[in-house]
Amino acid sequence: MTARIGVVTFPGSLDDRDAQRAVRLAGAEPVALWHRDKDLHQVDAVVLPGGFSYGDYLRSGAISRFSPVMETVIEQARAGLPVLGICNGFQVLTESHLLPGAMLRNESLHFVCRDQKLRVENAETAWTVDYTVGQEISVPLKNGEGRFVADARTIDELEAEGRVAFRYLDVNPNGSINDIAGITNAAGNVVGLMPHPEHAVEPLVGTGRTDGLGFFTSILKQLVSS
């Protein structure tokens, strides 16, 4: 049976179609999920895509966190449903307290759009098993509020427990603490990152590389083995 990966669309989502395409290229069936619908339609995993949900009013992801679909996503994620939050989706995950920390304006106070090198720090999550620890990948980055922050105790816990999934290499584009580009929850089923792997799945677009495809093949491998 083909794995079904849900991709949520919020008002202001920009990269939901790109995420659906990445899911399809990896060999799974993308399922469009609407933010006002609590029903996840029996998907095996969920992607919260990038964009500017609700225009980033209040704080990025602060309103989307209360969308009806998120009630179900939060409940099922805590029960083990794999969830990937990309950029704005990462912001929604922190606002939902499925991941710790928060996102602030970039240190430069400017929107950043660039190809970004990352180092894989954790290859044991549901979304990273097709990578290896220490592997360097390049995926596009585009954000204005991508500076990951948390209190010292939380940062120490993330580092000690191996829950930093990705770090920025060569340059820290937004001032995130410890060059953190992405993190995971303790169970490894929920991952959030600011860069956009869905824009690096075909050689003709994005970075011209397929370094981001591993996120979507990883979840397929994880679902098959579970």
mmCIF file of C-alpha atoms in Angstrom:
data_model
loop_
_atom_site.group_PDB
_atom_site.id
_atom_site.type_symbol
_atom_site.label_atom_id
_atom_site.label_comp_id
_atom_site.label_asym_id
_atom_site.label_seq_id
_atom_site.Cartn_x
_atom_site.Cartn_y
_atom_site.Cartn_z
ATOM 1 C CA MET A 1 0.000 0.000 0.000
ATOM 2 C CA THR A 2 1.306 3.469 -0.905
ATOM 3 C CA ALA A 3 2.106 5.688 2.073
ATOM 4 C CA ARG A 4 -0.137 8.733 2.402
ATOM 5 C CA ILE A 5 1.552 11.966 3.475
ATOM 6 C CA GLY A 6 -0.711 14.865 4.373
ATOM 7 C CA VAL A 7 0.320 18.438 3.562
ATOM 8 C CA VAL A 8 -1.599 21.145 5.420
ATOM 9 C CA THR A 9 -2.627 24.360 3.682
ATOM 10 C CA PHE A 10 -3.126 27.408 5.894
ATOM 11 C CA PRO A 11 -4.191 30.839 4.622
ATOM 12 C CA GLY A 12 -0.870 32.229 3.400
ATOM 13 C CA SER A 13 0.889 28.903 2.799
ATOM 14 C CA LEU A 14 3.252 29.249 -0.170
ATOM 15 C CA ASP A 15 5.053 25.942 -0.381
ATOM 16 C CA ASP A 16 2.271 23.416 0.110
ATOM 17 C CA ARG A 17 2.257 22.463 -3.590
ATOM 18 C CA ASP A 18 6.048 22.125 -3.552
ATOM 19 C CA ALA A 19 5.828 19.842 -0.520
ATOM 20 C CA GLN A 20 3.162 17.740 -2.242
ATOM 21 C CA ARG A 21 5.412 17.408 -5.275
ATOM 22 C CA ALA A 22 8.346 16.333 -3.110
ATOM 23 C CA VAL A 23 6.162 13.687 -1.477
ATOM 24 C CA ARG A 24 5.118 12.427 -4.904
ATOM 25 C CA LEU A 25 8.696 12.325 -6.214
ATOM 26 C CA ALA A 26 9.716 10.270 -3.187
ATOM 27 C CA GLY A 27 7.086 7.676 -4.067
ATOM 28 C CA ALA A 28 4.291 8.476 -1.627
ATOM 29 C CA GLU A 29 0.770 9.802 -2.162
ATOM 30 C CA PRO A 30 0.362 13.460 -1.167
ATOM 31 C CA VAL A 31 -2.923 14.273 0.549
ATOM 32 C CA ALA A 32 -4.062 17.909 0.711
ATOM 33 C CA LEU A 33 -5.282 18.851 4.202
ATOM 34 C CA TRP A 34 -7.252 22.044 4.806
ATOM 35 C CA HIS A 35 -6.566 24.024 7.985
ATOM 36 C CA ARG A 36 -10.237 24.162 9.010
ATOM 37 C CA ASP A 37 -10.718 20.398 8.737
ATOM 38 C CA LYS A 38 -9.970 18.335 11.838
ATOM 39 C CA ASP A 39 -9.970 15.115 9.803
ATOM 40 C CA LEU A 40 -6.484 13.995 8.730
ATOM 41 C CA HIS A 41 -8.027 11.497 6.310
ATOM 42 C CA GLN A 42 -5.991 8.549 7.606
ATOM 43 C CA VAL A 43 -2.613 9.879 6.524
ATOM 44 C CA ASP A 44 0.562 8.189 7.736
ATOM 45 C CA ALA A 45 2.488 11.419 8.319
ATOM 46 C CA VAL A 46 1.979 15.183 8.058
ATOM 47 C CA VAL A 47 3.998 18.041 6.590
ATOM 48 C CA LEU A 48 3.418 21.612 7.779
ATOM 49 C CA PRO A 49 4.756 23.670 4.853
ATOM 50 C CA GLY A 50 6.449 27.034 4.566
ATOM 51 C CA GLY A 51 4.823 30.351 3.849
ATOM 52 C CA PHE A 52 3.332 33.201 5.825
ATOM 53 C CA SER A 53 0.264 31.711 7.475
ATOM 54 C CA TYR A 54 -2.222 34.411 8.423
ATOM 55 C CA GLY A 55 0.300 36.982 7.203
ATOM 56 C CA ASP A 56 2.546 36.291 10.203
ATOM 57 C CA TYR A 57 0.244 38.462 12.312
ATOM 58 C CA LEU A 58 0.933 38.435 16.066
ATOM 59 C CA ARG A 59 3.881 36.062 15.585
ATOM 60 C CA SER A 60 4.757 33.639 12.827
ATOM 61 C CA GLY A 61 2.607 30.536 13.324
ATOM 62 C CA ALA A 62 0.779 31.944 16.352
ATOM 63 C CA ILE A 63 -2.664 31.930 14.723
ATOM 64 C CA SER A 64 -2.194 28.725 12.720
ATOM 65 C CA ARG A 65 -1.441 26.908 15.943
ATOM 66 C CA PHE A 66 -5.164 27.274 16.781
ATOM 67 C CA SER A 67 -6.465 26.028 13.421
ATOM 68 C CA PRO A 68 -8.829 23.052 13.790
ATOM 69 C CA VAL A 69 -6.449 20.751 11.906
ATOM 70 C CA MET A 70 -3.744 21.445 14.496
ATOM 71 C CA GLU A 71 -5.908 20.061 17.300
ATOM 72 C CA THR A 72 -5.720 16.683 15.599
ATOM 73 C CA VAL A 73 -2.084 17.055 14.522
ATOM 74 C CA ILE A 74 -1.008 17.877 18.088
ATOM 75 C CA GLU A 75 -2.957 14.970 19.546
ATOM 76 C CA GLN A 76 -1.682 12.446 17.016
ATOM 77 C CA ALA A 77 1.897 13.754 17.044
ATOM 78 C CA ARG A 78 2.009 13.152 20.782
ATOM 79 C CA ALA A 79 0.821 9.611 20.038
ATOM 80 C CA GLY A 80 3.610 9.058 17.504
ATOM 81 C CA LEU A 81 2.400 10.445 14.154
ATOM 82 C CA PRO A 82 5.424 11.686 12.162
ATOM 83 C CA VAL A 83 5.246 15.446 11.561
ATOM 84 C CA LEU A 84 7.667 17.636 9.607
ATOM 85 C CA GLY A 85 7.527 21.419 9.957
ATOM 86 C CA ILE A 86 9.344 23.440 7.296
ATOM 87 C CA CYS A 87 10.060 27.141 7.906
ATOM 88 C CA ASN A 88 6.622 28.506 8.848
ATOM 89 C CA GLY A 89 5.728 24.922 9.733
ATOM 90 C CA PHE A 90 8.644 24.893 12.202
ATOM 91 C CA GLN A 91 7.260 28.106 13.693
ATOM 92 C CA VAL A 92 3.841 26.452 14.036
ATOM 93 C CA LEU A 93 5.451 23.496 15.822
ATOM 94 C CA THR A 94 7.112 25.745 18.388
ATOM 95 C CA GLU A 95 3.891 27.701 18.906
ATOM 96 C CA SER A 96 2.096 24.362 19.377
ATOM 97 C CA HIS A 97 4.725 23.250 21.921
ATOM 98 C CA LEU A 98 5.397 20.114 19.920
ATOM 99 C CA LEU A 99 8.952 21.455 19.742
ATOM 100 C CA PRO A 100 10.654 23.743 22.263
ATOM 101 C CA GLY A 101 12.013 27.222 21.718
ATOM 102 C CA ALA A 102 10.777 30.122 19.619
ATOM 103 C CA MET A 103 11.544 32.065 16.452
ATOM 104 C CA LEU A 104 12.585 35.718 16.415
ATOM 105 C CA ARG A 105 13.334 38.176 13.642
ATOM 106 C CA ASN A 106 16.599 37.485 11.867
ATOM 107 C CA GLU A 107 19.523 39.112 13.615
ATOM 108 C CA SER A 108 20.116 41.295 10.554
ATOM 109 C CA LEU A 109 16.446 42.350 10.549
ATOM 110 C CA HIS A 110 16.408 41.494 6.849
ATOM 111 C CA PHE A 111 14.677 38.721 4.940
ATOM 112 C CA VAL A 112 17.272 36.140 3.875
ATOM 113 C CA CYS A 113 17.036 34.050 0.692
ATOM 114 C CA ARG A 114 20.023 31.862 -0.208
ATOM 115 C CA ASP A 115 21.266 28.349 -0.818
ATOM 116 C CA GLN A 116 22.308 27.141 2.614
ATOM 117 C CA LYS A 117 24.768 24.448 3.613
ATOM 118 C CA LEU A 118 23.708 22.261 6.539
ATOM 119 C CA ARG A 119 25.345 19.501 8.540
ATOM 120 C CA VAL A 120 23.221 16.537 9.571
ATOM 121 C CA GLU A 121 23.521 16.040 13.329
ATOM 122 C CA ASN A 122 20.837 13.411 13.929
ATOM 123 C CA ALA A 123 20.127 10.647 11.403
ATOM 124 C CA GLU A 124 17.779 8.644 13.603
ATOM 125 C CA THR A 125 14.551 10.635 13.346
ATOM 126 C CA ALA A 126 11.605 9.600 11.209
ATOM 127 C CA TRP A 127 12.589 12.276 8.692
ATOM 128 C CA THR A 128 16.393 11.850 8.587
ATOM 129 C CA VAL A 129 17.183 8.122 8.464
ATOM 130 C CA ASP A 130 18.300 8.367 4.824
ATOM 131 C CA TYR A 131 21.103 10.725 5.850
ATOM 132 C CA THR A 132 24.274 10.060 7.828
ATOM 133 C CA VAL A 133 25.599 11.992 10.808
ATOM 134 C CA GLY A 134 28.081 14.579 9.617
ATOM 135 C CA GLN A 135 26.726 14.605 6.063
ATOM 136 C CA GLU A 136 26.727 18.043 4.450
ATOM 137 C CA ILE A 137 23.752 19.025 2.328
ATOM 138 C CA SER A 138 22.635 22.201 0.563
ATOM 139 C CA VAL A 139 19.023 23.363 0.469
ATOM 140 C CA PRO A 140 17.362 26.755 -0.091
ATOM 141 C CA LEU A 141 16.620 29.032 2.851
ATOM 142 C CA LYS A 142 14.139 31.923 2.845
ATOM 143 C CA ASN A 143 12.912 33.538 6.037
ATOM 144 C CA GLY A 144 12.559 36.777 7.930
ATOM 145 C CA GLU A 145 11.882 35.278 11.354
ATOM 146 C CA GLY A 146 14.212 32.296 11.443
ATOM 147 C CA ARG A 147 16.353 32.970 14.514
ATOM 148 C CA PHE A 148 15.899 29.968 16.791
ATOM 149 C CA VAL A 149 16.141 30.845 20.474
ATOM 150 C CA ALA A 150 15.482 29.055 23.756
ATOM 151 C CA ASP A 151 16.546 29.395 27.364
ATOM 152 C CA ALA A 152 19.938 27.987 28.352
ATOM 153 C CA ARG A 153 18.459 24.910 30.027
ATOM 154 C CA THR A 154 16.493 23.967 26.889
ATOM 155 C CA ILE A 155 19.538 24.458 24.673
ATOM 156 C CA ASP A 156 21.611 22.294 26.992
ATOM 157 C CA GLU A 157 18.950 19.564 26.882
ATOM 158 C CA LEU A 158 18.724 19.660 23.081
ATOM 159 C CA GLU A 159 22.489 19.365 22.781
ATOM 160 C CA ALA A 160 22.880 16.673 25.452
ATOM 161 C CA GLU A 161 20.049 14.536 24.082
ATOM 162 C CA GLY A 162 21.161 14.763 20.453
ATOM 163 C CA ARG A 163 18.015 16.601 19.459
ATOM 164 C CA VAL A 164 19.716 19.156 17.255
ATOM 165 C CA ALA A 165 18.952 17.659 13.852
ATOM 166 C CA PHE A 166 20.750 20.160 11.599
ATOM 167 C CA ARG A 167 23.234 23.012 11.932
ATOM 168 C CA TYR A 168 24.089 25.838 9.589
ATOM 169 C CA LEU A 169 27.495 25.591 7.960
ATOM 170 C CA ASP A 170 29.787 28.377 6.667
ATOM 171 C CA VAL A 171 27.363 31.110 7.692
ATOM 172 C CA ASN A 172 24.635 31.475 10.286
ATOM 173 C CA PRO A 173 21.979 33.295 8.222
ATOM 174 C CA ASN A 174 19.713 34.432 11.029
ATOM 175 C CA GLY A 175 21.609 34.361 14.329
ATOM 176 C CA SER A 176 20.149 31.090 15.653
ATOM 177 C CA ILE A 177 21.737 29.903 18.889
ATOM 178 C CA ASN A 178 24.501 27.326 18.344
ATOM 179 C CA ASP A 179 23.936 27.537 14.565
ATOM 180 C CA ILE A 180 20.798 25.424 15.046
ATOM 181 C CA ALA A 181 18.871 24.976 11.791
ATOM 182 C CA GLY A 182 16.508 22.197 12.878
ATOM 183 C CA ILE A 183 15.544 20.142 15.919
ATOM 184 C CA THR A 184 13.563 17.054 16.843
ATOM 185 C CA ASN A 185 11.396 16.036 19.762
ATOM 186 C CA ALA A 186 12.587 13.350 22.146
ATOM 187 C CA ALA A 187 10.682 10.597 20.317
ATOM 188 C CA GLY A 188 12.119 11.549 16.923
ATOM 189 C CA ASN A 189 8.766 11.675 15.136
ATOM 190 C CA VAL A 190 8.473 15.478 15.071
ATOM 191 C CA VAL A 191 11.137 17.477 13.220
ATOM 192 C CA GLY A 192 11.267 21.166 12.411
ATOM 193 C CA LEU A 193 13.774 23.133 10.348
ATOM 194 C CA MET A 194 13.955 26.556 8.746
ATOM 195 C CA PRO A 195 15.526 25.656 5.352
ATOM 196 C CA HIS A 196 13.341 24.194 2.596
ATOM 197 C CA PRO A 197 14.190 20.610 1.580
ATOM 198 C CA GLU A 198 11.159 20.498 -0.739
ATOM 199 C CA HIS A 199 12.986 22.987 -2.991
ATOM 200 C CA ALA A 200 15.926 20.622 -3.428
ATOM 201 C CA VAL A 201 14.355 17.464 -4.809
ATOM 202 C CA GLU A 202 14.983 17.847 -8.549
ATOM 203 C CA PRO A 203 18.190 18.725 -10.415
ATOM 204 C CA LEU A 204 16.482 21.308 -12.635
ATOM 205 C CA VAL A 205 15.088 23.549 -9.887
ATOM 206 C CA GLY A 206 16.123 24.990 -6.543
ATOM 207 C CA THR A 207 19.787 24.342 -5.794
ATOM 208 C CA GLY A 208 20.156 22.070 -8.824
ATOM 209 C CA ARG A 209 20.714 19.220 -6.377
ATOM 210 C CA THR A 210 18.465 16.662 -4.714
ATOM 211 C CA ASP A 211 19.817 16.980 -1.181
ATOM 212 C CA GLY A 212 16.345 17.597 0.248
ATOM 213 C CA LEU A 213 14.752 14.456 -1.143
ATOM 214 C CA GLY A 214 16.121 12.422 1.757
ATOM 215 C CA PHE A 215 13.544 13.916 4.120
ATOM 216 C CA PHE A 216 10.752 12.393 2.082
ATOM 217 C CA THR A 217 12.441 9.066 1.345
ATOM 218 C CA SER A 218 13.334 8.824 5.041
ATOM 219 C CA ILE A 219 9.726 8.918 6.141
ATOM 220 C CA LEU A 220 8.796 6.250 3.591
ATOM 221 C CA LYS A 221 11.554 3.995 4.912
ATOM 222 C CA GLN A 222 10.439 4.652 8.461
ATOM 223 C CA LEU A 223 6.798 3.864 7.704
ATOM 224 C CA VAL A 224 7.702 0.633 5.912
ATOM 225 C CA SER A 225 9.881 -0.561 8.791
ATOM 226 C CA SER A 226 7.416 0.338 11.540
#
